[in-house]
XYZ file of C-alpha atoms in Angstrom:
213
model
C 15.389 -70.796 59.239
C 14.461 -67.296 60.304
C 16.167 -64.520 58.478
C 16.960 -61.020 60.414
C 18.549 -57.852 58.671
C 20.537 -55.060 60.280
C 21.544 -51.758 59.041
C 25.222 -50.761 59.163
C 25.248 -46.776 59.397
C 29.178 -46.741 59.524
C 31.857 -47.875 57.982
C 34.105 -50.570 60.204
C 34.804 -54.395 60.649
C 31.787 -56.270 62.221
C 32.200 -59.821 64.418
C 28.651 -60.581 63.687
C 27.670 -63.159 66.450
C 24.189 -64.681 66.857
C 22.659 -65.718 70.510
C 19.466 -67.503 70.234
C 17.270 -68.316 73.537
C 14.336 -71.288 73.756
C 11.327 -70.246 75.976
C 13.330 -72.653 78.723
C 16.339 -70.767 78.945
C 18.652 -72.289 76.753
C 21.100 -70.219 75.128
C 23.668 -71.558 72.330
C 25.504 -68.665 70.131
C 27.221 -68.515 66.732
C 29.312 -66.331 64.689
C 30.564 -66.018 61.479
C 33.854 -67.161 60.852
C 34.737 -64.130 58.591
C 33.940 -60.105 60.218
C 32.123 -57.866 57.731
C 33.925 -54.994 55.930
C 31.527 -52.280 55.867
C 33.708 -49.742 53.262
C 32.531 -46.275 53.219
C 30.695 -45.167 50.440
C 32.101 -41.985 48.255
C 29.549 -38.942 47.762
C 30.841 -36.499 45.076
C 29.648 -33.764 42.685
C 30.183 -32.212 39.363
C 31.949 -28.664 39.060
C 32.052 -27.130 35.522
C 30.074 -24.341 33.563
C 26.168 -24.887 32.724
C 25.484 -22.625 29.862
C 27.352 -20.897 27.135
C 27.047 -20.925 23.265
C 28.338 -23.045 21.005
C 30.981 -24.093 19.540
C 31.872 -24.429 23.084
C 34.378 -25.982 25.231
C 33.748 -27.105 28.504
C 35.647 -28.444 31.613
C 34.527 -30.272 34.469
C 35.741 -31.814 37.349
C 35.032 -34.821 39.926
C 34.595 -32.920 43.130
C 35.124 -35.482 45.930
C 32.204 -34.218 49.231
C 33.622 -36.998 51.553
C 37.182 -37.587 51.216
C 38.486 -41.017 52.524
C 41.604 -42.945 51.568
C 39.595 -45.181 49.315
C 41.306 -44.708 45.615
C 38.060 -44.098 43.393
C 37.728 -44.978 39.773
C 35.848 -42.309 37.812
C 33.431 -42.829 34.343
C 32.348 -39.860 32.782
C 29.586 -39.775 29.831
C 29.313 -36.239 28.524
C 26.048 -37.141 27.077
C 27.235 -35.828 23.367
C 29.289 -39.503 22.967
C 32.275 -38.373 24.795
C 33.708 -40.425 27.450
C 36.245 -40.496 30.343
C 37.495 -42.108 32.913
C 39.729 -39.516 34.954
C 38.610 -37.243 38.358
C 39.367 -34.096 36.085
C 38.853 -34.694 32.752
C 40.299 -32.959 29.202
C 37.822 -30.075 28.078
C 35.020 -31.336 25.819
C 33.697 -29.795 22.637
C 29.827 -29.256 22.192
C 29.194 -28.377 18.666
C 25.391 -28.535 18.452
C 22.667 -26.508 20.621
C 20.958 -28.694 22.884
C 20.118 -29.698 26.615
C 22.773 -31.989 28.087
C 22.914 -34.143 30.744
C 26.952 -34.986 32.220
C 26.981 -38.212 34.305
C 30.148 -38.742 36.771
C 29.887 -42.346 38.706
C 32.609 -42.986 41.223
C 33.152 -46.566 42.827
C 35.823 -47.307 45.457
C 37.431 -50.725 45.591
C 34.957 -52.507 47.422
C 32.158 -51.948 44.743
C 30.423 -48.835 46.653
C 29.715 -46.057 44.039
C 27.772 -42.671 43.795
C 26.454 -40.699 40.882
C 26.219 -37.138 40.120
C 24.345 -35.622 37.631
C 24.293 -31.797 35.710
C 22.584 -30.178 33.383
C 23.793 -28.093 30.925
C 22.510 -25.849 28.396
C 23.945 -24.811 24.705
C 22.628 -22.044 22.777
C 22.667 -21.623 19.538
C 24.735 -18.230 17.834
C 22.818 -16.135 15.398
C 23.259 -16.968 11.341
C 25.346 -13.627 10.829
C 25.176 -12.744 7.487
C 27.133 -9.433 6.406
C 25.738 -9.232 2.814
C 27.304 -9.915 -0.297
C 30.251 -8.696 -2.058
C 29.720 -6.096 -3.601
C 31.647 -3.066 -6.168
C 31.405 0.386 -6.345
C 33.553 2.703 -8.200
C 36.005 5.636 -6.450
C 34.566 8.447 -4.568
C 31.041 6.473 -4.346
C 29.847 4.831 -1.421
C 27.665 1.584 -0.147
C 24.900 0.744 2.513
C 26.278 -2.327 4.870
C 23.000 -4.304 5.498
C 24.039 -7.649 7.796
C 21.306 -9.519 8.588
C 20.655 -13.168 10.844
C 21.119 -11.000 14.453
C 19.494 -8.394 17.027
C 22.554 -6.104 17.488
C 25.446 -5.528 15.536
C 29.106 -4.303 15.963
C 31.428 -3.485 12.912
C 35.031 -3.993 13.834
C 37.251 -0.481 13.317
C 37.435 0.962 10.066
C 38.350 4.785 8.995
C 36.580 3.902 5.950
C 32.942 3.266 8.085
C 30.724 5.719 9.596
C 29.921 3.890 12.633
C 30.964 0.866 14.476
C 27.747 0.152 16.428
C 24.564 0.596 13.906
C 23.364 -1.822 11.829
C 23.559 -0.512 8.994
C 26.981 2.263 8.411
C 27.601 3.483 5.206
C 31.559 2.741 3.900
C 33.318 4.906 1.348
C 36.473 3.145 0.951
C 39.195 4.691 -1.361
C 40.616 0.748 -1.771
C 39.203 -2.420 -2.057
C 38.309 -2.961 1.853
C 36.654 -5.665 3.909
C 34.661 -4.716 6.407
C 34.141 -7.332 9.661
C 30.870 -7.411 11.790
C 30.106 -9.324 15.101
C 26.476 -10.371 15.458
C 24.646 -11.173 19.070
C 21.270 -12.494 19.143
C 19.146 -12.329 22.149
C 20.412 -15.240 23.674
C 23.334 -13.210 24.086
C 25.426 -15.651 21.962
C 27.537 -13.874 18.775
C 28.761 -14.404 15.384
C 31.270 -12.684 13.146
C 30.893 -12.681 9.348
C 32.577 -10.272 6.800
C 31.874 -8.380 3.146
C 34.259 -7.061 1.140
C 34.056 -4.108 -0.955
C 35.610 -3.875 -4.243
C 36.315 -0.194 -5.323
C 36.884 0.523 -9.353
C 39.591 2.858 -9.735
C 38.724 5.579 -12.018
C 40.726 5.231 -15.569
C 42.857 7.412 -17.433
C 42.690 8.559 -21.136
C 45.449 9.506 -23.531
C 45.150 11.806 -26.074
C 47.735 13.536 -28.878
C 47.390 16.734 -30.244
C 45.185 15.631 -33.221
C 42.633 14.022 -31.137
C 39.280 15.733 -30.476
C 37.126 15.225 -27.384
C 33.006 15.441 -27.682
């Protein structure tokens, strides 16, 4: 027989009844036994942080645009293998620099679901190398050359001669490490460290029958 289609717009229970007319005026009408359920269907979004450097944790949340009183059921894929299945999930750990993509789908009991999508963005922190150990004796003194970043900050040390240039010299009276936080121009940082190993100067004995050249 002929097939019709309608479009429900709102949500509601529907007698759906049929009248059908012949070109001499007879009329006969149906309905269908059961009404339909149209159930509303859930529209949401995804809150949470889109950029940052990494190791990184992030935390995002189900935000909920039309509220009903329909429970929803949440999936989350975090698009790095993590999963979850609450609104507001547990913070998730990115460990590798890449493009993301989080997925949240939310379905209400009668099977209608919606899908949001968002992007994020992981940078990669510079390779901050602050040299290699080194030794000098007492009284000397020693170059710091980091490397692996743009800028560089050396953590607080009376034994530096300045905290925010590459490359301070150190004249440490002690074996010292000395602490450096690197920021490339993504803006993302490092720390690494080099220690310093200062040679005490020795002592020598001598009698009264000993003879120094």
């Amino acid at each position: 027989g002929k097939q019709d289609s309608y479009l429900f717009t709102s949500a509601g229970t529907y007698q759906v009844t049929l009248v059908v007319t012949t070109k001499n005026g007879c009329v006969d009408t149906a309905a269908l036994n059961t009404p339909i359920e149209i159930a509303t269907s859930p529209k949401i979004s995804i809150l949470g942080d889109s950029t940052g450097c990494t190791p990184l944790s992030l935390t995002f949340n189900g935000n909920i645009i039309s509220p009903d009183s329909a429970v929803l059921n949440w999936n989350w894929n975090f698009g790095n293998g993590a999963v979850s299945n609450l609104q507001n999930p547990l913070p998730v750990t990115y460990s590798q620099p890449n493009q993301y993509t989080v997925t949240a789908v939310a379905y209400n009991n009668a099977g209608c679901a919606d899908t949001a999508y968002r992007q994020i963005n992981l940078l990669a922190p510079p390779d901050v190398n602050a040299g290699i150990d080194t030794t000098i004796c007492k009284f000397g003194n020693y170059v710091l050359q980091p490397s692996g970043a743009l800028n560089y900050v050396w953590e607080y040390n009376p034994d530096i001669s300045c905290m925010n240039c590459a490359n301070p010299t150190v004249s440490p009276d002690s074996t010292t490490t000395f602490v450096v936080h690197g920021t490339n121009a993504l803006g993302c940082s490092a720390v690494d460290s080099i220690t310093v190993q200062v040679i005490q100067p020795g002592s020598l004995a001598t009698s009264g029958n000993d003879s120094l050249c």
